[in-house]
Amino acid sequence: MAAPLSVLVTGATGRTGALVVEKLRQRPQTFSVRGFARSPEKAAQRFGSPDSFFFGDIRQPETLTAALSACQALVILTSAVPQMQGAPQPGQRPNFAFAPGEPPEVIDYQGQVSQIKAAQAAGVEHIVLVGSMGGTQADHPLNSLGDGKILIWKRKAEQFLIDSGIDYTVIRAGGLLDQPGGQRELLVGKDDTLLANPPDGIPTSVPRADVAEVVVQALLEPAARNKAFDLISKPEDAPGAAVTSDFKALFEQTTPGL
Ligand code: NAP
């Protein structure tokens, strides 16, 4: 029997990252999983113990070295997180800002580039990067949050990964939902066409649990290698929706390049 695939998940105490760690841990014969996170307390709170976690900060690339040593695959699930400033006033849009020193240029671009370079130095063979739909739209509302241009920086990092020469899978999710996975038909696209023109006007969203499953399947399925795609889901009760179970067929609909 082949040895389990050694995988590091960054952003492992984040909402989707933790789901990926859980799913990988459920298959110990297939995966040997490590998490990378900033806070031992948060890791212990989420997982009961910080075992198999490495702690550091993607702004300090040297903290990634031990975590990536002898790893075959890297799942990047770090992200800058805009924080609402004060209580929203009636009739006014809430104000958002990023934590000092943590704007998207630093976290979503430089921080992802650092992870890709560290992975390359460690001999990692495959990187799965979870990003966001909307990166082709400079005027997307998320870009103005905290004046961070978050989708623009995420897309630049995706291009850096594609140009790196390491096998890649770029998953650009629609709006993330905290709902059960495995109950929806998943749809893939490219260049934000699903965002501009969703079939039957469905919401352009997808449960975090389904994104996590797509990450796991991408680690296993050769048809996911060197592909970048947008990902949304049909609502559970959409007429004619068929729950996605054939991930090879899903990945075969996706294409290489940004
Ligand atoms: P999340 O919960 O916001 O997690 C982000 C993770 O990044 C956290 O674990 C955080 O660590 C980590 N992180 C941030 N800065 C770091 C640093 N300097 N060093 C190490 N780790 C750092 O993520 P999510 O909401 O599940 O989203 C997953 C991905 O999907 C993100 O790329 C997000 O932008 C994208 N996306 C989101 C939406 C949406 O609707 N929200 C839609 C589409 C795509 P801590 O745990 O310590 O905070």
Short mmCIF file of C-alpha atoms and ligand atoms in Angstrom, two decimals:
data_model
loop_
_atom_site.label_atom_id
_atom_site.label_comp_id
_atom_site.label_asym_id
_atom_site.label_seq_id
_atom_site.Cartn_x
_atom_site.Cartn_y
_atom_site.Cartn_z
CA MET A 1 0.00 0.00 0.00
CA ALA A 2 1.30 3.48 -0.88
CA ALA A 3 2.34 5.79 1.97
CA PRO A 4 -0.21 8.49 2.81
CA LEU A 5 0.13 11.79 0.91
CA SER A 6 1.74 14.35 3.20
CA VAL A 7 -0.30 17.58 3.08
CA LEU A 8 0.12 20.95 4.83
CA VAL A 9 -3.00 23.11 5.20
CA THR A 10 -2.42 26.81 5.94
CA GLY A 11 -5.21 28.93 7.38
CA ALA A 12 -5.97 25.71 9.25
CA THR A 13 -7.84 27.49 12.04
CA GLY A 14 -9.94 29.41 9.50
CA ARG A 15 -13.48 28.39 8.67
CA THR A 16 -12.77 26.49 5.43
CA GLY A 17 -9.20 25.49 6.39
CA ALA A 18 -10.42 23.69 9.52
CA LEU A 19 -12.99 21.76 7.46
CA VAL A 20 -10.22 20.66 5.07
CA VAL A 21 -8.08 19.47 8.01
CA GLU A 22 -11.04 17.51 9.39
CA LYS A 23 -11.83 15.89 6.06
CA LEU A 24 -8.19 14.92 5.46
CA ARG A 25 -7.91 13.49 8.98
CA GLN A 26 -10.92 11.27 8.26
CA ARG A 27 -8.78 9.42 5.67
CA PRO A 28 -5.57 8.53 7.56
CA GLN A 29 -4.59 5.83 5.09
CA THR A 30 -4.70 8.34 2.25
CA PHE A 31 -3.46 11.54 3.88
CA SER A 32 -0.97 12.53 6.53
CA VAL A 33 -2.11 16.06 7.44
CA ARG A 34 -0.39 18.98 9.12
CA GLY A 35 -1.96 22.33 9.92
CA PHE A 36 -0.28 25.74 9.87
CA ALA A 37 -1.80 28.45 12.05
CA ARG A 38 -0.98 31.53 14.10
CA SER A 39 -2.54 30.55 17.39
CA PRO A 40 -1.96 27.35 19.43
CA GLU A 41 -4.95 28.34 21.57
CA LYS A 42 -7.25 28.60 18.57
CA ALA A 43 -5.97 25.27 17.19
CA ALA A 44 -6.56 23.56 20.55
CA GLN A 45 -10.00 25.14 20.83
CA ARG A 46 -11.01 23.97 17.35
CA PHE A 47 -9.37 20.52 17.34
CA GLY A 48 -9.03 19.62 21.02
CA SER A 49 -5.24 19.70 20.82
CA PRO A 50 -2.56 21.43 18.75
CA ASP A 51 -1.06 18.05 17.74
CA SER A 52 0.22 17.92 14.15
CA PHE A 53 0.08 21.71 13.95
CA PHE A 54 2.95 24.05 13.12
CA PHE A 55 2.69 27.63 14.31
CA GLY A 56 3.93 30.74 12.55
CA ASP A 57 2.92 33.65 10.38
CA ILE A 58 2.95 33.74 6.60
CA ARG A 59 4.50 37.23 6.83
CA GLN A 60 7.57 35.48 8.28
CA PRO A 61 8.39 32.90 5.58
CA GLU A 62 11.05 31.20 7.73
CA THR A 63 8.21 29.96 9.97
CA LEU A 64 6.92 27.89 7.04
CA THR A 65 10.12 25.91 6.51
CA ALA A 66 9.69 23.19 9.15
CA ALA A 67 5.97 22.89 8.38
CA LEU A 68 6.67 22.18 4.72
CA SER A 69 9.61 19.85 5.21
CA ALA A 70 8.96 16.55 3.34
CA CYS A 71 5.44 17.68 2.38
CA GLN A 72 4.10 16.56 -0.99
CA ALA A 73 1.14 18.93 -1.21
CA LEU A 74 0.18 22.35 0.14
CA VAL A 75 -3.35 23.71 0.56
CA ILE A 76 -3.40 27.52 0.86
CA LEU A 77 -6.38 28.76 2.82
CA THR A 78 -5.03 31.96 4.33
CA SER A 79 -6.74 35.26 3.69
CA ALA A 80 -6.85 38.83 4.91
CA VAL A 81 -10.15 39.39 6.71
CA PRO A 82 -11.86 42.80 6.55
CA GLN A 83 -13.22 43.88 9.92
CA MET A 84 -16.24 46.09 10.41
CA GLN A 85 -15.40 49.37 12.12
CA GLY A 86 -17.94 50.31 14.80
CA ALA A 87 -21.67 49.68 14.66
CA PRO A 88 -23.28 50.35 11.27
CA GLN A 89 -25.32 53.56 11.24
CA PRO A 90 -28.89 53.44 9.86
CA GLY A 91 -28.92 54.26 6.16
CA GLN A 92 -25.13 54.15 5.92
CA ARG A 93 -22.82 51.48 4.55
CA PRO A 94 -20.66 49.92 7.27
CA ASN A 95 -16.98 50.81 7.23
CA PHE A 96 -14.39 48.06 6.89
CA ALA A 97 -10.65 48.02 7.54
CA PHE A 98 -7.90 45.41 7.70
CA ALA A 99 -5.87 44.79 10.84
CA PRO A 100 -2.69 46.91 10.93
CA GLY A 101 0.04 45.21 8.87
CA GLU A 102 -2.44 42.73 7.37
CA PRO A 103 -3.84 44.31 4.19
CA PRO A 104 -4.55 42.07 1.19
CA GLU A 105 -1.34 43.10 -0.57
CA VAL A 106 0.60 41.65 2.39
CA ILE A 107 -1.57 38.60 3.21
CA ASP A 108 -3.20 37.64 -0.09
CA TYR A 109 -0.31 38.53 -2.39
CA GLN A 110 3.03 38.59 -0.56
CA GLY A 111 1.86 35.96 1.96
CA GLN A 112 0.74 33.58 -0.77
CA VAL A 113 3.86 34.19 -2.85
CA SER A 114 5.94 33.36 0.26
CA GLN A 115 4.03 30.11 0.70
CA ILE A 116 4.51 29.16 -2.96
CA LYS A 117 8.26 29.93 -2.82
CA ALA A 118 8.68 28.01 0.44
CA ALA A 119 6.79 25.07 -1.06
CA GLN A 120 8.98 25.15 -4.14
CA ALA A 121 12.11 25.15 -1.98
CA ALA A 122 10.75 22.18 -0.02
CA GLY A 123 10.02 20.17 -3.17
CA VAL A 124 6.23 20.25 -2.84
CA GLU A 125 4.62 18.71 -5.93
CA HIS A 126 1.10 20.19 -5.89
CA ILE A 127 -0.49 23.36 -4.48
CA VAL A 128 -4.24 23.78 -4.06
CA LEU A 129 -5.10 27.46 -3.63
CA VAL A 130 -8.55 28.58 -2.56
CA GLY A 131 -9.38 32.07 -3.77
CA SER A 132 -12.43 34.04 -4.63
CA MET A 133 -14.56 34.78 -7.65
CA GLY A 134 -14.71 38.42 -8.74
CA GLY A 135 -11.02 38.96 -9.54
CA THR A 136 -11.74 40.08 -13.11
CA GLN A 137 -13.95 42.91 -11.82
CA ALA A 138 -11.87 45.85 -10.60
CA ASP A 139 -15.09 47.56 -9.46
CA HIS A 140 -16.31 44.53 -7.47
CA PRO A 141 -17.56 45.82 -4.07
CA LEU A 142 -15.12 43.55 -2.19
CA ASN A 143 -12.21 45.45 -3.78
CA SER A 144 -13.29 48.69 -2.13
CA LEU A 145 -13.54 47.16 1.37
CA GLY A 146 -10.86 48.90 3.41
CA ASP A 147 -9.50 50.09 0.05
CA GLY A 148 -7.74 46.70 0.03
CA LYS A 149 -8.33 45.58 -3.60
CA ILE A 150 -8.48 42.09 -2.13
CA LEU A 151 -9.69 40.27 -5.23
CA ILE A 152 -7.07 41.95 -7.40
CA TRP A 153 -4.26 40.83 -5.05
CA LYS A 154 -5.68 37.31 -4.81
CA ARG A 155 -5.73 37.01 -8.60
CA LYS A 156 -2.12 38.23 -8.89
CA ALA A 157 -1.09 35.50 -6.45
CA GLU A 158 -2.98 32.92 -8.54
CA GLN A 159 -1.00 34.02 -11.58
CA PHE A 160 2.24 33.71 -9.59
CA LEU A 161 1.32 30.13 -8.68
CA ILE A 162 0.45 29.24 -12.26
CA ASP A 163 3.78 30.68 -13.44
CA SER A 164 5.73 28.87 -10.70
CA GLY A 165 5.88 25.56 -12.55
CA ILE A 166 4.47 23.60 -9.57
CA ASP A 167 1.31 21.63 -10.32
CA TYR A 168 -1.63 23.81 -9.26
CA THR A 169 -5.34 23.73 -8.64
CA VAL A 170 -6.92 27.16 -8.16
CA ILE A 171 -10.44 27.07 -6.75
CA ARG A 172 -12.18 30.47 -6.88
CA ALA A 173 -15.23 30.14 -4.68
CA GLY A 174 -18.41 32.16 -4.81
CA GLY A 175 -19.95 33.54 -1.60
CA LEU A 176 -19.21 31.07 1.20
CA LEU A 177 -22.07 29.54 3.19
CA ASP A 178 -21.87 27.76 6.55
CA GLN A 179 -24.24 25.03 5.43
CA PRO A 180 -23.88 21.25 5.12
CA GLY A 181 -21.85 19.89 2.22
CA GLY A 182 -22.61 17.02 -0.13
CA GLN A 183 -26.16 18.14 -0.80
CA ARG A 184 -25.78 20.32 -3.87
CA GLU A 185 -24.89 20.27 -7.51
CA LEU A 186 -21.62 22.11 -7.99
CA LEU A 187 -20.96 24.30 -11.02
CA VAL A 188 -17.58 25.35 -12.37
CA GLY A 189 -16.72 28.25 -14.66
CA LYS A 190 -14.02 30.72 -15.53
CA ASP A 191 -13.42 34.47 -15.73
CA ASP A 192 -16.39 35.29 -13.49
CA THR A 193 -18.92 34.32 -16.14
CA LEU A 194 -20.98 32.53 -13.45
CA LEU A 195 -20.93 35.74 -11.42
CA ALA A 196 -22.04 37.92 -14.32
CA ASN A 197 -24.55 35.43 -15.63
CA PRO A 198 -25.55 32.68 -13.15
CA PRO A 199 -27.73 29.95 -14.69
CA ASP A 200 -31.41 30.59 -13.90
CA GLY A 201 -30.28 33.56 -11.78
CA ILE A 202 -29.25 31.26 -8.89
CA PRO A 203 -27.23 32.77 -5.99
CA THR A 204 -23.49 32.65 -6.72
CA SER A 205 -22.66 30.88 -3.48
CA VAL A 206 -21.30 27.57 -2.24
CA PRO A 207 -21.05 25.93 1.21
CA ARG A 208 -17.60 25.97 2.81
CA ALA A 209 -18.00 22.20 3.35
CA ASP A 210 -18.37 21.69 -0.42
CA VAL A 211 -15.30 23.84 -1.11
CA ALA A 212 -13.39 21.70 1.42
CA GLU A 213 -14.51 18.51 -0.36
CA VAL A 214 -13.40 19.93 -3.72
CA VAL A 215 -9.98 20.61 -2.15
CA VAL A 216 -9.72 17.00 -0.93
CA GLN A 217 -10.81 15.61 -4.28
CA ALA A 218 -8.36 17.92 -6.10
CA LEU A 219 -5.51 16.38 -4.09
CA LEU A 220 -6.52 12.92 -5.37
CA GLU A 221 -7.79 13.45 -8.89
CA PRO A 222 -5.28 13.97 -11.72
CA ALA A 223 -7.93 15.85 -13.76
CA ALA A 224 -7.68 18.69 -11.21
CA ARG A 225 -3.98 19.26 -11.87
CA ASN A 226 -3.02 22.52 -13.55
CA LYS A 227 -6.54 23.87 -13.59
CA ALA A 228 -8.08 27.11 -12.33
CA PHE A 229 -11.82 27.54 -12.00
CA ASP A 230 -14.71 29.39 -10.39
CA LEU A 231 -17.02 27.36 -8.14
CA ILE A 232 -20.64 27.90 -7.14
CA SER A 233 -23.55 25.58 -6.31
CA LYS A 234 -27.18 25.23 -7.19
CA PRO A 235 -29.55 25.66 -4.24
CA GLU A 236 -30.51 22.30 -2.71
CA ASP A 237 -34.08 22.67 -3.92
CA ALA A 238 -33.25 23.88 -7.44
CA PRO A 239 -35.40 22.03 -9.97
CA GLY A 240 -33.47 19.21 -11.65
CA ALA A 241 -30.35 19.70 -9.49
CA ALA A 242 -28.24 16.52 -9.16
CA VAL A 243 -25.90 16.33 -6.17
CA THR A 244 -22.29 16.28 -7.38
CA SER A 245 -20.54 13.00 -6.60
CA ASP A 246 -18.34 12.50 -9.68
CA PHE A 247 -15.46 14.89 -9.08
CA LYS A 248 -13.41 13.58 -11.97
CA ALA A 249 -16.23 14.66 -14.29
CA LEU A 250 -16.41 18.03 -12.52
CA PHE A 251 -12.67 18.63 -12.93
CA GLU A 252 -12.80 17.54 -16.56
CA GLN A 253 -14.97 20.58 -17.21
CA THR A 254 -12.19 22.91 -15.97
CA THR A 255 -9.27 24.36 -17.93
CA PRO A 256 -5.62 25.32 -17.41
CA GLY A 257 -4.43 28.92 -16.98
CA LEU A 258 -5.82 31.81 -14.95
P1 NAP B 1 -11.19 32.58 7.08
O1 NAP B 1 -12.08 31.89 8.07
O2 NAP B 1 -11.28 34.08 7.01
O3 NAP B 1 -9.69 32.13 7.36
C1 NAP B 1 -8.58 32.86 6.97
C2 NAP B 1 -7.38 32.22 7.64
O4 NAP B 1 -6.20 32.93 7.28
C3 NAP B 1 -7.47 32.23 9.17
O5 NAP B 1 -7.22 30.93 9.65
C4 NAP B 1 -6.33 33.16 9.57
O6 NAP B 1 -5.72 32.82 10.78
C5 NAP B 1 -5.36 32.94 8.43
N1 NAP B 1 -4.38 34.01 8.36
C6 NAP B 1 -4.62 35.33 8.10
N2 NAP B 1 -3.45 36.02 8.19
C7 NAP B 1 -2.47 35.11 8.49
C8 NAP B 1 -1.09 35.21 8.72
N3 NAP B 1 -0.46 36.40 8.66
N4 NAP B 1 -0.39 34.09 9.00
C9 NAP B 1 -1.02 32.87 9.08
N5 NAP B 1 -2.36 32.72 8.88
C10 NAP B 1 -3.07 33.83 8.60
O7 NAP B 1 -11.44 31.96 5.63
P2 NAP B 1 -12.80 31.55 4.94
O8 NAP B 1 -13.87 32.53 5.23
O9 NAP B 1 -13.03 30.11 5.22
O10 NAP B 1 -12.41 31.76 3.41
C11 NAP B 1 -11.53 30.85 2.74
C12 NAP B 1 -11.04 31.49 1.45
O11 NAP B 1 -12.16 31.70 0.57
C13 NAP B 1 -10.40 32.86 1.62
O12 NAP B 1 -9.38 33.02 0.68
C14 NAP B 1 -11.54 33.80 1.30
O13 NAP B 1 -11.10 35.08 0.87
C15 NAP B 1 -12.18 33.06 0.16
N6 NAP B 1 -13.58 33.43 -0.13
C16 NAP B 1 -14.41 33.92 0.83
C17 NAP B 1 -15.73 34.23 0.50
C18 NAP B 1 -16.72 34.67 1.53
O14 NAP B 1 -17.92 34.71 1.22
N7 NAP B 1 -16.27 35.00 2.74
C19 NAP B 1 -16.18 34.06 -0.79
C20 NAP B 1 -15.30 33.52 -1.73
C21 NAP B 1 -14.02 33.19 -1.39
P3 NAP B 1 -6.50 32.93 12.19
O15 NAP B 1 -7.33 31.67 12.25
O16 NAP B 1 -5.42 32.99 13.20
O17 NAP B 1 -7.33 34.17 12.12
#
